[in-house]
Short mmCIF file of C-alpha atoms in Angstrom, two decimals:
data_model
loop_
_atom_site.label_atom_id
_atom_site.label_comp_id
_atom_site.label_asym_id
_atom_site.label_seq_id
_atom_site.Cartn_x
_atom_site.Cartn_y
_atom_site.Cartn_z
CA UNK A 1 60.06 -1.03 -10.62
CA UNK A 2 59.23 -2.30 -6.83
CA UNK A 3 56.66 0.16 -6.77
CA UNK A 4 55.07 -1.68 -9.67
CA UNK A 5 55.67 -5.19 -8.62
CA UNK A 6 54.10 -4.79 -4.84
CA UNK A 7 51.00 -2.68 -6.04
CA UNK A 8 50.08 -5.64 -8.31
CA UNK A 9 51.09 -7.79 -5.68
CA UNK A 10 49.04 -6.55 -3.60
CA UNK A 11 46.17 -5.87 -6.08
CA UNK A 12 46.13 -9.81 -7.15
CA UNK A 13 45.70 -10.72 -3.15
CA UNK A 14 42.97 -8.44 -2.84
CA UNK A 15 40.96 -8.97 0.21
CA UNK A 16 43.13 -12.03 1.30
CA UNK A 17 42.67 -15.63 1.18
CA UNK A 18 39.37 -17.65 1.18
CA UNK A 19 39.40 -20.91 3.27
CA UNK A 20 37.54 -24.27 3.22
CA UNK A 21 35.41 -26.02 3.26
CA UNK A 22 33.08 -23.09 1.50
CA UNK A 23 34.58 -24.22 -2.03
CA UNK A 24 35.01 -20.97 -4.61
CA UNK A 25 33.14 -19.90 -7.00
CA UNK A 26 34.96 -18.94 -10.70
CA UNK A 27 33.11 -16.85 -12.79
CA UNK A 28 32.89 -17.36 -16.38
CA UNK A 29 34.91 -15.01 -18.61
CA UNK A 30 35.00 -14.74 -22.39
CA UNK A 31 38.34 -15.90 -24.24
CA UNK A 32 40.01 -14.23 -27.62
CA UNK A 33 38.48 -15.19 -30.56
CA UNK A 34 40.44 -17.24 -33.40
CA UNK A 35 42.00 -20.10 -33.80
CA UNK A 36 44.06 -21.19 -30.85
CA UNK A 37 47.71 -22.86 -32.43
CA UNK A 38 49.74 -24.67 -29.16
CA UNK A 39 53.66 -24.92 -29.91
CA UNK A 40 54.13 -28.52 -28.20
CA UNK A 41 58.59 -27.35 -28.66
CA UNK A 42 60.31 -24.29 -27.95
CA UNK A 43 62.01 -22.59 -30.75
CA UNK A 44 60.95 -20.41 -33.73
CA UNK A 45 57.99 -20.80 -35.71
CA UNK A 46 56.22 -18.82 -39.31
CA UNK A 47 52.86 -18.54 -38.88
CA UNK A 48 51.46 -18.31 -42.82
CA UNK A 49 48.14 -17.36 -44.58
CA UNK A 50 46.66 -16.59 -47.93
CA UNK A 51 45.87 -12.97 -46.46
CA UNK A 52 46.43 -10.22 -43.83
CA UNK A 53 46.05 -11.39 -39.93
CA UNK A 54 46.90 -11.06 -36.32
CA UNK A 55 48.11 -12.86 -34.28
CA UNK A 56 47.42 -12.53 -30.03
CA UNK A 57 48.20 -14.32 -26.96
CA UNK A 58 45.64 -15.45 -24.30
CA UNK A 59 45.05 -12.42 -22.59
CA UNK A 60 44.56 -10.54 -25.96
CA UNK A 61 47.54 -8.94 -26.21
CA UNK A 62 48.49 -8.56 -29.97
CA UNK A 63 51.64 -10.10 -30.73
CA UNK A 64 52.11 -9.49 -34.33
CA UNK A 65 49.75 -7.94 -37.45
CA UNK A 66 51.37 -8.87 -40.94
CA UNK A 67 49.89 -8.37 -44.35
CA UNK A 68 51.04 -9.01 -47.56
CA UNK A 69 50.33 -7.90 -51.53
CA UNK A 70 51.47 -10.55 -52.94
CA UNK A 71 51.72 -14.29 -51.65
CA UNK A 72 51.02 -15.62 -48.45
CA UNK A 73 51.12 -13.05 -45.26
CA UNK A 74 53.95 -14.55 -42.79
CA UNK A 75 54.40 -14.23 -39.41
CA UNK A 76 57.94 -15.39 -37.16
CA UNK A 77 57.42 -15.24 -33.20
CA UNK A 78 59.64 -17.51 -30.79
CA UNK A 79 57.50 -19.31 -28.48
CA UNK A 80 58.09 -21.82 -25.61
CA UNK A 81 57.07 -25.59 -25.19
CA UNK A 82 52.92 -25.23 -24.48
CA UNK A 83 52.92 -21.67 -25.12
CA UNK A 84 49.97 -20.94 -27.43
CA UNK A 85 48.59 -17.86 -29.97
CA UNK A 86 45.20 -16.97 -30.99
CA UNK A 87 45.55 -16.55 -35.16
CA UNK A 88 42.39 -14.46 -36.51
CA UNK A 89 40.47 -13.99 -38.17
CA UNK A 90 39.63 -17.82 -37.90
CA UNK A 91 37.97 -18.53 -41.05
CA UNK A 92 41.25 -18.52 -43.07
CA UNK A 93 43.92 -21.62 -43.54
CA UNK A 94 46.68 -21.36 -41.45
CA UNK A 95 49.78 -23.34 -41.70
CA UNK A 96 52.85 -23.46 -39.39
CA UNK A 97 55.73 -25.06 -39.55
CA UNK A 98 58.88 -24.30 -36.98
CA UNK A 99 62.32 -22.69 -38.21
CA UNK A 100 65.72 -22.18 -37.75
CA UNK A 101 65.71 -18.52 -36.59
CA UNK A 102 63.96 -15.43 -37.03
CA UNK A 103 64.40 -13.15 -40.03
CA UNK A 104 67.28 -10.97 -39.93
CA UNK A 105 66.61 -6.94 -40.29
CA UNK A 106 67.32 -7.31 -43.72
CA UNK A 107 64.85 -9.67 -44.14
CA UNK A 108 66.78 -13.03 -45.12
CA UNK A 109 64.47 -15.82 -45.22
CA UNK A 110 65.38 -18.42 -42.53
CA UNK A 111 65.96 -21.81 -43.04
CA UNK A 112 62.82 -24.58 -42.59
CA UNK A 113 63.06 -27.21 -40.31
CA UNK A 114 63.76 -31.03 -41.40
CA UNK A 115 60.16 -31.88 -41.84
CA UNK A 116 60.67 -33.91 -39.15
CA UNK A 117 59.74 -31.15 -36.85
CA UNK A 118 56.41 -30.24 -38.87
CA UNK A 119 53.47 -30.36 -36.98
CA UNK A 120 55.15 -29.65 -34.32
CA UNK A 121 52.89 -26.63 -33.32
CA UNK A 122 49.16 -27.84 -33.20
CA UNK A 123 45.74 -26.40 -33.38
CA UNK A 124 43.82 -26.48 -30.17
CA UNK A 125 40.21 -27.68 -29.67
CA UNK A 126 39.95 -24.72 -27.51
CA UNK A 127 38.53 -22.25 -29.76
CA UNK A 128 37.24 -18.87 -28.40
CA UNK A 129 33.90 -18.19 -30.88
CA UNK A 130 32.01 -18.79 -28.16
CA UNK A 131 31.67 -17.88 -23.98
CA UNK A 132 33.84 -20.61 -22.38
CA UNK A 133 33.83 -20.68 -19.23
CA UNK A 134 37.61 -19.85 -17.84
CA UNK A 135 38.67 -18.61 -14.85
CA UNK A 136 41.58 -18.05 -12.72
CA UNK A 137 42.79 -18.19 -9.11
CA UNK A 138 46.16 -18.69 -7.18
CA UNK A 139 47.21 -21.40 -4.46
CA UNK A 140 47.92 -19.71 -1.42
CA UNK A 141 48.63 -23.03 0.63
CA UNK A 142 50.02 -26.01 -0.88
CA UNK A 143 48.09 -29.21 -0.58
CA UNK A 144 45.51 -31.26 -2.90
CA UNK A 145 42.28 -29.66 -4.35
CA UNK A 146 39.97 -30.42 -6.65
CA UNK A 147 38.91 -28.61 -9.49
CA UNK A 148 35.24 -29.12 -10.78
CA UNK A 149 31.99 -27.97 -12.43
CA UNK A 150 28.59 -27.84 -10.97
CA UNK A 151 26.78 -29.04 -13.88
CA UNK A 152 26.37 -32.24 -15.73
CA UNK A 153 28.01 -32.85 -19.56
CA UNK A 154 24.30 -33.66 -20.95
CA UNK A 155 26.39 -36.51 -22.56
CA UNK A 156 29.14 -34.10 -24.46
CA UNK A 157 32.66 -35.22 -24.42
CA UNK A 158 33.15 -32.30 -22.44
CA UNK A 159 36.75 -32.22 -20.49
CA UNK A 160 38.00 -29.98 -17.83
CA UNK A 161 41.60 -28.61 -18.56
CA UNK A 162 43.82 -27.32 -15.62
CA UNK A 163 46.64 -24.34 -17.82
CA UNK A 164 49.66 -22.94 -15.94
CA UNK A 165 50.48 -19.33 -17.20
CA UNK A 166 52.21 -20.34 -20.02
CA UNK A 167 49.23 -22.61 -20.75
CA UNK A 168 50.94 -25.64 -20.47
CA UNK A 169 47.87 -28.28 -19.63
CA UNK A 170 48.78 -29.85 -15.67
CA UNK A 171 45.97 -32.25 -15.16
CA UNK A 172 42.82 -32.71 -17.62
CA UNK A 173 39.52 -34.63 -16.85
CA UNK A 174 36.99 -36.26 -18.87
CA UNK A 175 33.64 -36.56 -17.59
CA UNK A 176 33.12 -38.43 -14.90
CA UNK A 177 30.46 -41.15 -13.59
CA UNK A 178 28.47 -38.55 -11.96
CA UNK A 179 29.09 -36.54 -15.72
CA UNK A 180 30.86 -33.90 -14.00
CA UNK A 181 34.49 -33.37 -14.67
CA UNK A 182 36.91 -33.65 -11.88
CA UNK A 183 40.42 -32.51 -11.77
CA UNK A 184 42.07 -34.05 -8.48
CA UNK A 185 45.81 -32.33 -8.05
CA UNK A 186 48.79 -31.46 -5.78
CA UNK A 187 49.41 -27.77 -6.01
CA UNK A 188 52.27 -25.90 -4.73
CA UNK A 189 52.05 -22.20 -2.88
CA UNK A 190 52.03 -19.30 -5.35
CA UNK A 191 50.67 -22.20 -8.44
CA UNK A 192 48.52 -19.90 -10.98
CA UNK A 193 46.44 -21.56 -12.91
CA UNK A 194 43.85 -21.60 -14.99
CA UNK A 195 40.57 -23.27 -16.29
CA UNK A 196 38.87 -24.25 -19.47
CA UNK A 197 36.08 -25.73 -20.69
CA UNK A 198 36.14 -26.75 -24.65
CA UNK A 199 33.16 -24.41 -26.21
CA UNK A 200 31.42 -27.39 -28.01
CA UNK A 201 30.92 -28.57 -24.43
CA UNK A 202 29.04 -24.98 -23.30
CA UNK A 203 27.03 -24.73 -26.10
CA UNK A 204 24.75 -27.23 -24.74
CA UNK A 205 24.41 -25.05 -21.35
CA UNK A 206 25.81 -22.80 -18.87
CA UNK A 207 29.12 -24.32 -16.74
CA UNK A 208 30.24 -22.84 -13.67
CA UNK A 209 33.84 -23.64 -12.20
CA UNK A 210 34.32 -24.47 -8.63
CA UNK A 211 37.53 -25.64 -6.67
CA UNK A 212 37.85 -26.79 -3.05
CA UNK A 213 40.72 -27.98 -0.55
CA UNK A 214 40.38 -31.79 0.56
CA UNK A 215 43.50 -31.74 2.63
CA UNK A 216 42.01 -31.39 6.20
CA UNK A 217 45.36 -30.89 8.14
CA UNK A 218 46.87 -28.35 7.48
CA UNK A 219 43.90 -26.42 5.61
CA UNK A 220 44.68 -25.57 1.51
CA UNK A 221 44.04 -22.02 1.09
CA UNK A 222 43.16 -20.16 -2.22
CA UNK A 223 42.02 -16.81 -4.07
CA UNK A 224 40.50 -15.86 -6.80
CA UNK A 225 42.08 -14.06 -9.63
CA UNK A 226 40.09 -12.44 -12.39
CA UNK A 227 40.93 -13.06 -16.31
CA UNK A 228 44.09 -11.38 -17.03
CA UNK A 229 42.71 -8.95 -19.82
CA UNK A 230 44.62 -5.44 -20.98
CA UNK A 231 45.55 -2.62 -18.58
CA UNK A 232 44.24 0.92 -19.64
CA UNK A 233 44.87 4.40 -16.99
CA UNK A 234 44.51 7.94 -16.79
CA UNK A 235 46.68 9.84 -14.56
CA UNK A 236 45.99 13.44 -13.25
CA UNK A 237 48.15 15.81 -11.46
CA UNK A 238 46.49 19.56 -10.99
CA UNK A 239 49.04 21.69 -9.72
CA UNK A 240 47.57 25.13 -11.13
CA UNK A 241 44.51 25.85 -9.32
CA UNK A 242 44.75 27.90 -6.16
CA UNK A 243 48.28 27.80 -5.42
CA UNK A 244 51.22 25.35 -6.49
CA UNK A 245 51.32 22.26 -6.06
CA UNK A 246 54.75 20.74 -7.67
CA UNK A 247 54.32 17.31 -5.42
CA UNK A 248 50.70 16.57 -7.49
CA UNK A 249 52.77 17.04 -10.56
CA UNK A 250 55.01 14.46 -9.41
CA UNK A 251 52.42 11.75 -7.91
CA UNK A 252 50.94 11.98 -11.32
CA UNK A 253 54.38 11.07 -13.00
CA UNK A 254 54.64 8.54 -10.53
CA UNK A 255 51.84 6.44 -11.61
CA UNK A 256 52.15 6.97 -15.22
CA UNK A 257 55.72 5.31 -14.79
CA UNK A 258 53.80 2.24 -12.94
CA UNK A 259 51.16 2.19 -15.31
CA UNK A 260 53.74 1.81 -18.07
CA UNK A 261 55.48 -0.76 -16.07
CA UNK A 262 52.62 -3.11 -15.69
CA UNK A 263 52.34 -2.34 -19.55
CA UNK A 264 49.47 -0.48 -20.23
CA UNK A 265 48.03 0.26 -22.88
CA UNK A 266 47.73 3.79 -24.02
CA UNK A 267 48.28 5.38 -20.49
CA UNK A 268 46.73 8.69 -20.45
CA UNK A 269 49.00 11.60 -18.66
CA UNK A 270 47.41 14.95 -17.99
CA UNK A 271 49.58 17.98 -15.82
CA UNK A 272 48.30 21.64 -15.13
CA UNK A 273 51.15 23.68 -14.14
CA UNK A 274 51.67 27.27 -14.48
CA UNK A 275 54.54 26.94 -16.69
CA UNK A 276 52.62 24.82 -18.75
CA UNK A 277 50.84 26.77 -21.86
CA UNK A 278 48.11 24.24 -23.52
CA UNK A 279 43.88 24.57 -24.74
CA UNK A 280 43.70 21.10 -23.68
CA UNK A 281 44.06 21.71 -19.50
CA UNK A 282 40.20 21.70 -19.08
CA UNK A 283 37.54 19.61 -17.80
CA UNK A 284 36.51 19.60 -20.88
CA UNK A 285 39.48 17.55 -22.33
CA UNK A 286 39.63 14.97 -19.49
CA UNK A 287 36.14 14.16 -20.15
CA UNK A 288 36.74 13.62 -23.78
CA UNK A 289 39.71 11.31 -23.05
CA UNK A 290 37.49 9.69 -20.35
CA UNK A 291 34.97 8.72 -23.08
CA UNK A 292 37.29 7.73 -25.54
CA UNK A 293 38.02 4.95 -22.60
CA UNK A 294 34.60 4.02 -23.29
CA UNK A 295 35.12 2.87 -26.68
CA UNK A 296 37.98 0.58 -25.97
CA UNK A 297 37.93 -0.86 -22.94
CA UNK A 298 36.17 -4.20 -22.76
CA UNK A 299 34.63 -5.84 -19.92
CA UNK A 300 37.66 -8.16 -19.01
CA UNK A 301 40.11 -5.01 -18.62
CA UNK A 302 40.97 -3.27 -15.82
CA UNK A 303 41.06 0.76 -15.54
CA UNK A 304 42.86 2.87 -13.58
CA UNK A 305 41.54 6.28 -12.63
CA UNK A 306 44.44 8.02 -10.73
CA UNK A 307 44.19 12.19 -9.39
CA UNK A 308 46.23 14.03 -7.42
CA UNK A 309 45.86 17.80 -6.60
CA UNK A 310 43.53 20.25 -4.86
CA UNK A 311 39.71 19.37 -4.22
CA UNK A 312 37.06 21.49 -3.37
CA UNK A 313 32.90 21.27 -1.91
CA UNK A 314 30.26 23.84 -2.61
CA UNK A 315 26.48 23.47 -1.60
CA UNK A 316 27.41 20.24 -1.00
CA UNK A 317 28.60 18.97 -4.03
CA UNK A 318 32.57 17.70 -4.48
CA UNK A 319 34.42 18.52 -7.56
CA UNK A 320 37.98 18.27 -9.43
CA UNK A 321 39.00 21.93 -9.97
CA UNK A 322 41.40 22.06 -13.16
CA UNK A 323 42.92 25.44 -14.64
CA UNK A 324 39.57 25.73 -17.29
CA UNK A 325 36.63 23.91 -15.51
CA UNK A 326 35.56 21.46 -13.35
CA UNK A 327 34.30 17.71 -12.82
CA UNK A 328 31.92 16.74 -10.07
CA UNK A 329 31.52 13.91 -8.07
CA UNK A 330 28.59 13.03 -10.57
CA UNK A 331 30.07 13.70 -13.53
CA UNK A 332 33.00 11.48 -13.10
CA UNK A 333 30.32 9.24 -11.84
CA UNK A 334 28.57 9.17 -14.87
CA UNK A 335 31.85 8.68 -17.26
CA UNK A 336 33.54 5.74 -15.30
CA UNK A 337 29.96 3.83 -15.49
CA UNK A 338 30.60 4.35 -19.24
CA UNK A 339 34.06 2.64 -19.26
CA UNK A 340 33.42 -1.22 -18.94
CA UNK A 341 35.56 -3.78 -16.87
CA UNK A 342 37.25 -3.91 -13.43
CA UNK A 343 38.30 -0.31 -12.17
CA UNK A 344 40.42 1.43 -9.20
CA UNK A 345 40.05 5.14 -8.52
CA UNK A 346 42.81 6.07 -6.11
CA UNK A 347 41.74 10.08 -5.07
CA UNK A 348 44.39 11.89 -3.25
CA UNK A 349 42.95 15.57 -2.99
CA UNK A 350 41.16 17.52 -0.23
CA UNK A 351 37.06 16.13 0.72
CA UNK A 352 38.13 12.97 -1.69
CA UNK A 353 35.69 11.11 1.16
CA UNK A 354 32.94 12.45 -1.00
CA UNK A 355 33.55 10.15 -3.80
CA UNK A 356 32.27 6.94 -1.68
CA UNK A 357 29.39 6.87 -3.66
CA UNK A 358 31.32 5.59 -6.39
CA UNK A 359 31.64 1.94 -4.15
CA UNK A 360 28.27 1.27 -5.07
CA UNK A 361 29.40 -0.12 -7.83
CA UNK A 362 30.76 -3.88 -7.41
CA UNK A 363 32.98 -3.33 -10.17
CA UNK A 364 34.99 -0.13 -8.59
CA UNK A 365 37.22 -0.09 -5.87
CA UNK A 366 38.05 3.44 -4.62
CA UNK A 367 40.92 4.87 -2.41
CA UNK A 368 40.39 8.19 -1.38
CA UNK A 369 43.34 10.52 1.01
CA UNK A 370 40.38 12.21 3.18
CA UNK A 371 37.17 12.17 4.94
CA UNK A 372 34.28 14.02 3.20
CA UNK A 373 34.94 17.08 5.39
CA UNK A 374 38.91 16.87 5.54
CA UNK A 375 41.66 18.75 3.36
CA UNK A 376 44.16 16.66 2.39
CA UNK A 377 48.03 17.79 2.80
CA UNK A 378 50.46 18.63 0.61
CA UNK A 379 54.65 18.93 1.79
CA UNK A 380 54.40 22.36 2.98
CA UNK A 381 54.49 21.15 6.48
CA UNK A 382 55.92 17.58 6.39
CA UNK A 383 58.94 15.57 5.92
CA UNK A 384 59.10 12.48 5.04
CA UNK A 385 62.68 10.67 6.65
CA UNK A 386 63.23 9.63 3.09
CA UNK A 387 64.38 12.70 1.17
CA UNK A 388 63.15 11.34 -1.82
CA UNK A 389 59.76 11.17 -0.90
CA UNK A 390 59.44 15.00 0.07
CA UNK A 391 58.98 15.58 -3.58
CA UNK A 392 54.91 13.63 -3.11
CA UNK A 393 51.95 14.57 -1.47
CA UNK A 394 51.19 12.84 2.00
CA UNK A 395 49.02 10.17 1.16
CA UNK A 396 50.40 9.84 -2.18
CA UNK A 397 54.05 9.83 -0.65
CA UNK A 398 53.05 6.81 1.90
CA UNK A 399 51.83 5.10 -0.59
CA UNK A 400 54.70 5.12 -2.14
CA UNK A 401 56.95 4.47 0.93
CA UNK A 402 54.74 1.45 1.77
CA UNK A 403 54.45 0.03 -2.10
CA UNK A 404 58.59 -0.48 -1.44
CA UNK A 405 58.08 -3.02 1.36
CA UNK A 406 56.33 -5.14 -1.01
CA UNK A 407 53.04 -5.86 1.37
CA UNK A 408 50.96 -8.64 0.15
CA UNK A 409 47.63 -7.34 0.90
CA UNK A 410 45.51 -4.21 0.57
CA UNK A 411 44.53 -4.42 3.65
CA UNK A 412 48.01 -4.66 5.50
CA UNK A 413 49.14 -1.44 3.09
CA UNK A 414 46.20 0.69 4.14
CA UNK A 415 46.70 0.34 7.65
CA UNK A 416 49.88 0.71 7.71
CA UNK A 417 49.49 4.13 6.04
CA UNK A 418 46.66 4.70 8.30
CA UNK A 419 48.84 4.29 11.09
CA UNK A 420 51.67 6.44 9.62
CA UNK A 421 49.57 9.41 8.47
CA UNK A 422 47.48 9.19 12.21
CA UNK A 423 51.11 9.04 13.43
CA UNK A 424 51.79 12.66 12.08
CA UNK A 425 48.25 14.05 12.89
CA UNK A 426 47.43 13.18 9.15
CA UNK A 427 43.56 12.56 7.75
CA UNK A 428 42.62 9.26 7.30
CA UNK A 429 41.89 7.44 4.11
CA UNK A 430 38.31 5.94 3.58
CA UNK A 431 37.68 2.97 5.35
CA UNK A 432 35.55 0.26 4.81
CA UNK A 433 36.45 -0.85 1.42
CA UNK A 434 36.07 -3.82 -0.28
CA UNK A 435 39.42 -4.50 -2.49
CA UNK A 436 38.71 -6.30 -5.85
CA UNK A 437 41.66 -8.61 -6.76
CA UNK A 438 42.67 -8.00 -10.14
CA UNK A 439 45.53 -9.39 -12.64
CA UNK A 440 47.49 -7.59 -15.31
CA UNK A 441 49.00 -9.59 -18.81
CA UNK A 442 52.64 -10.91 -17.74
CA UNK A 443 52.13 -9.46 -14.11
CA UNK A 444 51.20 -12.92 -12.41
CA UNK A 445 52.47 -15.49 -10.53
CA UNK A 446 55.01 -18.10 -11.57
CA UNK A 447 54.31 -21.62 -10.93
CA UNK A 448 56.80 -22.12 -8.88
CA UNK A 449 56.06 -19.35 -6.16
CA UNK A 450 54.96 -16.05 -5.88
CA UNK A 451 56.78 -14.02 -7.89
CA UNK A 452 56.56 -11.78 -10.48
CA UNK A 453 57.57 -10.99 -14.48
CA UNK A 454 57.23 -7.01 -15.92
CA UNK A 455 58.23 -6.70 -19.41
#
């Protein structure tokens, strides 16, 4: 569980903070569609309709699908004060009401509220049918900032709407005499928050999001988090070509369990063993379940593309060797580009260097165990002092080792297993990276410092 909480720690810090006066740039991002319901008390609530629907939270995750053949379609979630749900499809009536408690297994209906308490969920202005400019970023530095858009409100009655992660609203702006909403706020170290434009106001043109520091002593700092959308991985451990290699099995395990942990959905495990018997351990088969990535991922997830095991290089060209096949450094080119949204390829096999080709793309970021002309190593010949992690390969094992002590920053992790493997005469990793800060669904910040939340 550490493991998982410091990689996305470290992940959301990404190349470290950005400091004023150079105010930051958030980049627009494209919220669920249907119609946005905000409990304004905690408790229990049934969602109903005439027909089938689904219900989601913000960052798309699908809460609950109900359908029913005769009568209204109900749904019973228990949500807290500001928390809200996206209820599609949006074109039918949907009526809420809050309630005593949830349905019991058997399916006893629960008691209604005094009607007191009706209305007291409410439909949001904040509908998603459109691009809305949102974005995301976390106060590194307490101190006051200001939160505002470059462009003007060509008269709308735009407003500029500052969420904590349970999208409870902490400031709001109208426009202002210059027609540009301004959100002027205290925020506290570790604060995530996010912002929203209404989409009647960006249907009249394009908004951008900016925030700056106007304490001058000591300096705000702040970074920029992408739009938490779904986690997807694939996780490789080749063990058969060759000779044996039990500690790639177990690197591959490894991240499936952390994959899982951050919640992912439909983490992909593949293992080539000897004692393993299966049609499906070919190149063949990853690059099917590689495409099938294709067809699901959307451009505000994040994909993980994890290998461990033996690499090889012939006339020049690198390649995965599995038991039936094998994928170059082209091929697996050519099926990430496929696969849309944020992705990290962590590479821990012999000339992994020659992957680096894959940075060209601003959307990758790539960690790779060796140089282009390096082997990587295995625990034939080293111990780790922690007998536990004798049972990884090197890199893979420091990375480990290193995700325990919680490190805030990619950079501070890689050199610290730089300085560990160059310690024991081990190959470098890849330098010269450029870390992409990413965010995971229920893996981000609390508002009141920087800690963490797996489910």
């Amino acid at each position: 569980m550490r493991r998982g909480i410091a990689l996305v720690a470290l992940m959301l810090a990404g190349c470290g903070t950005i400091q004023p006066p150079g105010p930051l740039n958030l980049p627009p991002v494209r919220l669920p569609e249907g119609r946005r319901l905000v409990a304004e008390r905690s408790g229990a609530y049934c969602i109903e309709a005439p027909r089938s629907f689904a219900l989601t939270d913000f960052s798309g995750k699908q809460l609950a699908r109900v359908g029913s053949r005769t009568g209204n379609a109900r749904a019973y979630l228990t949500l807290a004060e500001g928390q809200s749900v996206y209820a599609e499809p949006r074109s039918l009536e949907f009526t809420f009401n809050r309630v005593r408690n949830i349905p019991d297994e058997y399916g006893n209906t629960p008691d209604r509220a005094s009607p007191a308490s009706i209305g007291s969920m409410r439909e949001s202005s904040f509908y998603g049918y459109n691009d809305v400019d949102f974005a995301a970023f976390q106060v590194t530095r307490g101190g006051t900032y200001e939160i505002f858009t470059e462009n003007e409100s060509h008269g709308m009655d735009a407003a500029l709407v500052l969420f904590n992660r349970n999208m409870h609203v902490v400031a709001a702006a109208n426009h202002s005499i210059d027609r540009r909403p301004v959100i002027r706020c205290q925020l506290d170290p570790g604060a995530y928050s996010l912002c929203i434009f209404p989409d009647y106001a960006v249907m009249q043109g394009t908004y951008a999001f900016r925030i700056q520091a106007t304490d001058s002593s000591p300096e705000p700092s702040y970074s920029r988090l992408m739009y938490p959308g779904r986690l997807f991985g694939l996780s490789i451990g080749e063990a058969h070509v060759s000779h044996y290699l039990v500690d790639a099995l177990n690197d591959a395990l490894t991240m499936d369990t952390i994959l899982k942990q951050w919640g992912a959905e439909r983490p992909s495990l593949f293992v080539d063993a000897p004692y393993i018997t299966s049609d499906d351990l070919s190149a063949e088969y990853v690059e099917r379940t590689l495409a099938g990535f294709a067809d699901i991922v959307t451009p505000r997830d994040t994909f993980v593309f994890y290998f461990a095991g033996h690499g090889d290089r012939r006339d020049n060209v690198a390649y995965l060797p599995l038991r039936f096949g094998r994928i170059t450094e082209d091929r697996l080119n050519e099926l990430l580009d496929d696969i849309p949204g944020r992705q990290l390829v962590i590479i821990d096999s012999c000339f992994s260097g020659n992957f680096r080709e894959m940075l060209e793309d601003p959307r990758r970021t790539i960690y790779a165990s060796t140089s282009e002309n390096q082997v990587g190593y295995a625990n034939l010949r080293f111990q780790f002092d922690d007998p536990i992690m004798n049972n990884f390969m090197v890199f893979s094992g420091f990375l480990w080792l290193e995700l325990q002590r919680n490190h805030s920053d990619t950079d501070a992790l890689f050199t610290e297993i730089v300085d560990r493997m160059g310690m024991q005469n081990m190959p470098n990793l890849m330098l010269g990276i450029t870390p992409i800060p990413i965010a995971y669904p229920n893996q981000v910040p609390t508002s009141d410092g920087p800690s963490f939340q797996l489910e």
